[in-house]
CSV table of C-alpha atoms in Angstrom, one decimal:
chain,number,residue,atom,x,y,z
A,1,UNK,CA,40.4,-9.9,-32.9
A,2,UNK,CA,36.8,-11.0,-33.5
A,3,UNK,CA,37.0,-13.1,-30.4
A,4,UNK,CA,38.2,-10.1,-28.3
A,5,UNK,CA,35.4,-7.9,-29.7
A,6,UNK,CA,32.8,-10.6,-29.0
A,7,UNK,CA,34.0,-10.9,-25.4
A,8,UNK,CA,34.0,-7.2,-24.9
A,9,UNK,CA,30.4,-7.0,-26.4
A,10,UNK,CA,29.3,-9.7,-24.0
A,11,UNK,CA,30.8,-7.9,-21.0
A,12,UNK,CA,29.1,-4.7,-22.0
A,13,UNK,CA,25.8,-6.5,-22.4
A,14,UNK,CA,26.1,-8.2,-19.0
A,15,UNK,CA,26.9,-4.8,-17.4
A,16,UNK,CA,23.8,-3.3,-19.0
A,17,UNK,CA,21.6,-6.1,-17.7
A,18,UNK,CA,23.0,-5.8,-14.2
A,19,UNK,CA,22.1,-2.1,-14.1
A,20,UNK,CA,18.5,-2.3,-15.4
A,21,UNK,CA,15.7,-1.2,-13.0
A,22,UNK,CA,14.4,-4.8,-12.9
A,23,UNK,CA,17.5,-5.7,-10.9
A,24,UNK,CA,17.0,-2.8,-8.5
A,25,UNK,CA,20.4,-1.2,-9.1
A,26,UNK,CA,19.6,1.8,-11.2
A,27,UNK,CA,16.4,3.3,-9.8
A,28,UNK,CA,16.5,7.0,-10.0
A,29,UNK,CA,14.7,9.7,-8.0
A,30,UNK,CA,12.3,11.7,-10.2
A,31,UNK,CA,12.1,8.8,-12.6
A,32,UNK,CA,11.1,5.7,-10.6
A,33,UNK,CA,10.1,7.4,-7.3
A,34,UNK,CA,9.6,10.8,-5.8
A,35,UNK,CA,11.1,12.3,-2.7
A,36,UNK,CA,8.5,14.3,-0.6
A,37,UNK,CA,9.4,17.9,0.0
A,38,UNK,CA,8.1,17.6,3.5
A,39,UNK,CA,8.5,14.1,5.1
A,40,UNK,CA,5.5,12.7,6.9
A,41,UNK,CA,6.2,11.3,10.4
A,42,UNK,CA,6.1,7.5,10.6
A,43,UNK,CA,4.3,5.5,13.2
A,44,UNK,CA,7.2,3.1,13.7
A,45,UNK,CA,10.4,4.8,14.8
A,46,UNK,CA,12.3,1.5,15.2
A,47,UNK,CA,11.5,0.1,11.8
A,48,UNK,CA,11.5,1.0,8.1
A,49,UNK,CA,7.8,1.9,7.5
A,50,UNK,CA,6.3,1.0,4.2
A,51,UNK,CA,2.8,2.5,3.7
A,52,UNK,CA,0.3,1.1,1.1
A,53,UNK,CA,-2.3,3.7,0.3
A,54,UNK,CA,-5.3,1.9,-1.1
A,55,UNK,CA,-9.1,2.2,-1.7
A,56,UNK,CA,-11.6,-0.7,-1.6
A,57,UNK,CA,-13.4,0.8,-4.6
A,58,UNK,CA,-10.2,0.9,-6.7
A,59,UNK,CA,-10.0,-1.9,-9.3
A,60,UNK,CA,-6.2,-1.5,-9.5
A,61,UNK,CA,-6.0,-2.0,-5.7
A,62,UNK,CA,-8.1,-5.1,-6.0
A,63,UNK,CA,-5.6,-6.5,-8.6
A,64,UNK,CA,-2.6,-5.4,-6.5
A,65,UNK,CA,-3.8,-7.0,-3.2
A,66,UNK,CA,-2.6,-10.6,-4.0
A,67,UNK,CA,0.9,-9.2,-5.0
A,68,UNK,CA,1.4,-7.1,-1.9
A,69,UNK,CA,0.1,-9.9,0.3
A,70,UNK,CA,2.8,-12.2,-1.0
A,71,UNK,CA,5.4,-9.4,-0.8
A,72,UNK,CA,4.6,-8.7,2.8
A,73,UNK,CA,5.4,-12.3,3.8
A,74,UNK,CA,8.9,-11.9,2.4
A,75,UNK,CA,9.8,-8.8,4.4
A,76,UNK,CA,12.4,-8.9,7.2
A,77,UNK,CA,11.6,-8.0,10.8
A,78,UNK,CA,12.9,-4.5,10.4
A,79,UNK,CA,10.1,-3.6,8.0
A,80,UNK,CA,6.7,-2.5,9.1
A,81,UNK,CA,3.9,-2.5,6.4
A,82,UNK,CA,1.1,-0.2,7.1
A,83,UNK,CA,-2.2,0.0,5.2
A,84,UNK,CA,-3.8,3.4,4.9
A,85,UNK,CA,-7.1,4.0,3.1
A,86,UNK,CA,-7.4,7.0,0.8
A,87,UNK,CA,-10.5,9.3,1.1
A,88,UNK,CA,-11.4,11.5,-1.9
A,89,UNK,CA,-15.0,11.9,-0.8
A,90,UNK,CA,-17.7,10.9,1.8
A,91,UNK,CA,-18.2,7.5,0.2
A,92,UNK,CA,-14.6,6.6,0.6
A,93,UNK,CA,-14.7,7.8,4.2
A,94,UNK,CA,-17.3,5.1,4.9
A,95,UNK,CA,-15.0,2.5,3.5
A,96,UNK,CA,-12.1,3.9,5.6
A,97,UNK,CA,-14.3,3.7,8.7
A,98,UNK,CA,-15.2,0.1,7.9
A,99,UNK,CA,-11.5,-0.7,7.5
A,100,UNK,CA,-10.6,0.7,10.9
A,101,UNK,CA,-13.7,-0.9,12.4
A,102,UNK,CA,-12.7,-4.3,11.1
A,103,UNK,CA,-9.2,-3.7,12.4
A,104,UNK,CA,-10.4,-2.7,15.9
A,105,UNK,CA,-12.5,-5.9,16.0
A,106,UNK,CA,-9.5,-8.0,15.0
A,107,UNK,CA,-11.1,-9.1,11.8
A,108,UNK,CA,-9.1,-7.2,9.2
A,109,UNK,CA,-6.8,-10.0,8.2
A,110,UNK,CA,-9.8,-12.3,7.6
A,111,UNK,CA,-12.1,-9.8,5.8
A,112,UNK,CA,-9.7,-7.4,3.9
A,113,UNK,CA,-9.6,-9.4,0.7
A,114,UNK,CA,-13.2,-10.4,1.1
A,115,UNK,CA,-14.3,-6.8,1.0
A,116,UNK,CA,-12.4,-6.3,-2.3
A,117,UNK,CA,-14.1,-9.4,-3.7
A,118,UNK,CA,-17.5,-8.3,-2.5
A,119,UNK,CA,-17.1,-4.9,-4.2
A,120,UNK,CA,-15.5,-5.9,-7.4
A,121,UNK,CA,-16.9,-9.4,-8.0
A,122,UNK,CA,-20.3,-9.2,-6.3
A,123,UNK,CA,-21.2,-5.6,-6.8
A,124,UNK,CA,-21.8,-4.9,-3.1
A,125,UNK,CA,-21.4,-1.5,-1.6
A,126,UNK,CA,-20.3,-0.5,1.9
A,127,UNK,CA,-21.5,3.1,2.3
A,128,UNK,CA,-23.0,2.9,5.8
A,129,UNK,CA,-22.5,1.5,9.2
A,130,UNK,CA,-25.5,-0.8,8.6
A,131,UNK,CA,-23.9,-2.3,5.5
A,132,UNK,CA,-20.6,-2.9,7.3
A,133,UNK,CA,-22.5,-4.4,10.2
A,134,UNK,CA,-24.3,-6.8,7.9
A,135,UNK,CA,-21.1,-7.9,6.3
A,136,UNK,CA,-18.9,-8.2,9.5
A,137,UNK,CA,-21.7,-10.1,11.2
A,138,UNK,CA,-21.2,-12.9,8.7
A,139,UNK,CA,-17.7,-13.2,10.2
A,140,UNK,CA,-18.8,-13.5,13.7
A,141,UNK,CA,-18.9,-9.8,14.7
A,142,UNK,CA,-21.5,-8.5,17.1
A,143,UNK,CA,-23.8,-6.3,15.0
A,144,UNK,CA,-24.4,-3.7,17.7
A,145,UNK,CA,-20.7,-3.5,18.5
A,146,UNK,CA,-19.9,-2.8,14.9
A,147,UNK,CA,-22.5,0.0,14.7
A,148,UNK,CA,-21.1,1.5,17.9
A,149,UNK,CA,-17.5,1.2,16.9
A,150,UNK,CA,-18.0,2.5,13.3
A,151,UNK,CA,-19.0,6.0,14.6
A,152,UNK,CA,-16.9,6.0,17.7
A,153,UNK,CA,-14.4,8.7,18.6
A,154,UNK,CA,-11.5,6.3,18.2
A,155,UNK,CA,-12.4,5.4,14.6
A,156,UNK,CA,-13.1,9.0,13.8
A,157,UNK,CA,-9.6,9.9,15.1
A,158,UNK,CA,-8.0,7.2,13.0
A,159,UNK,CA,-9.9,8.3,9.9
A,160,UNK,CA,-8.8,11.9,10.3
A,161,UNK,CA,-5.2,10.9,10.9
A,162,UNK,CA,-5.2,8.7,7.8
A,163,UNK,CA,-6.7,11.5,5.7
A,164,UNK,CA,-3.9,13.8,7.0
A,165,UNK,CA,-1.2,11.3,6.1
A,166,UNK,CA,-2.5,10.7,2.6
A,167,UNK,CA,-2.7,14.5,2.0
A,168,UNK,CA,0.9,14.8,3.3
A,169,UNK,CA,2.0,12.0,0.9
A,170,UNK,CA,0.6,14.0,-2.0
A,171,UNK,CA,-1.1,10.9,-3.3
A,172,UNK,CA,-2.8,11.3,-6.7
A,173,UNK,CA,-4.1,7.8,-7.2
A,174,UNK,CA,-4.2,4.3,-5.8
A,175,UNK,CA,-2.5,2.1,-5.1
A,176,UNK,CA,0.7,4.0,-4.2
A,177,UNK,CA,3.4,3.3,-1.6
A,178,UNK,CA,5.4,5.5,0.7
A,179,UNK,CA,8.7,4.4,2.2
A,180,UNK,CA,9.9,5.8,5.5
A,181,UNK,CA,7.5,8.8,5.1
A,182,UNK,CA,9.8,10.3,2.5
A,183,UNK,CA,9.7,8.4,-0.8
A,184,UNK,CA,6.5,7.9,-2.9
A,185,UNK,CA,6.3,5.2,-5.4
A,186,UNK,CA,3.5,4.7,-8.0
A,187,UNK,CA,2.9,2.4,-10.9
A,188,UNK,CA,2.5,5.4,-13.1
A,189,UNK,CA,6.2,6.0,-12.6
A,190,UNK,CA,7.4,2.4,-12.5
A,191,UNK,CA,5.1,1.0,-15.2
A,192,UNK,CA,3.6,-1.9,-13.3
A,193,UNK,CA,2.6,-3.0,-9.9
A,194,UNK,CA,5.3,-5.6,-9.7
A,195,UNK,CA,7.9,-3.1,-10.6
A,196,UNK,CA,6.5,-0.7,-8.0
A,197,UNK,CA,7.3,-3.3,-5.4
A,198,UNK,CA,10.8,-3.8,-6.7
A,199,UNK,CA,11.4,0.0,-6.4
A,200,UNK,CA,10.2,-0.2,-2.8
A,201,UNK,CA,12.6,-3.1,-2.2
A,202,UNK,CA,15.4,-1.0,-3.5
A,203,UNK,CA,14.5,2.0,-1.3
A,204,UNK,CA,14.2,-0.3,1.8
A,205,UNK,CA,17.6,-1.8,1.2
A,206,UNK,CA,19.1,1.7,0.6
A,207,UNK,CA,17.7,2.9,4.0
A,208,UNK,CA,18.8,-0.3,5.7
A,209,UNK,CA,22.4,0.3,4.5
A,210,UNK,CA,22.3,4.0,5.4
A,211,UNK,CA,22.5,5.1,1.8
A,212,UNK,CA,19.3,7.2,2.0
């Protein structure tokens, strides 16, 4: 009898472990992620879009960057990861303009983490086109082109679109992630950055299987 009870206890224990959030099988809406009342259109109709909303001035985003970099490398071809800067004020808009300027000049992959490091390790600020031009010039960018691009119509349009998306996502802090324009995930709900990524993995798989 004792042996039977021990086996049953072990089976119950194993079942409980298999259903823990860490294994991605028991994530619940309203507890581990939120469903947006009004979905935001995605920019990639043929892929599952995962948006990372970040801010260069955010210390949590700085710590999160190495994690999401490694995570992105593991994604399948049907997943599109999109970075979107948050803008709570005029200072953050300058950082967003710098982000899109670096992207337009095909330097973003090279400088993205370097901007985080400069802000959080070296105390640098990027609140003007001139400061961005000084920085990007060290990576081979033409200074005058940076200044022209920074305030161009194209960058202004991207900044406005990004701001509209973030407002639509109902973002309350950074970093946060939005899956398929419908599901918002934050570390405040999941408890940690690594768990946030596991929830995103779960949602992506559910969408891939047609369960969401």
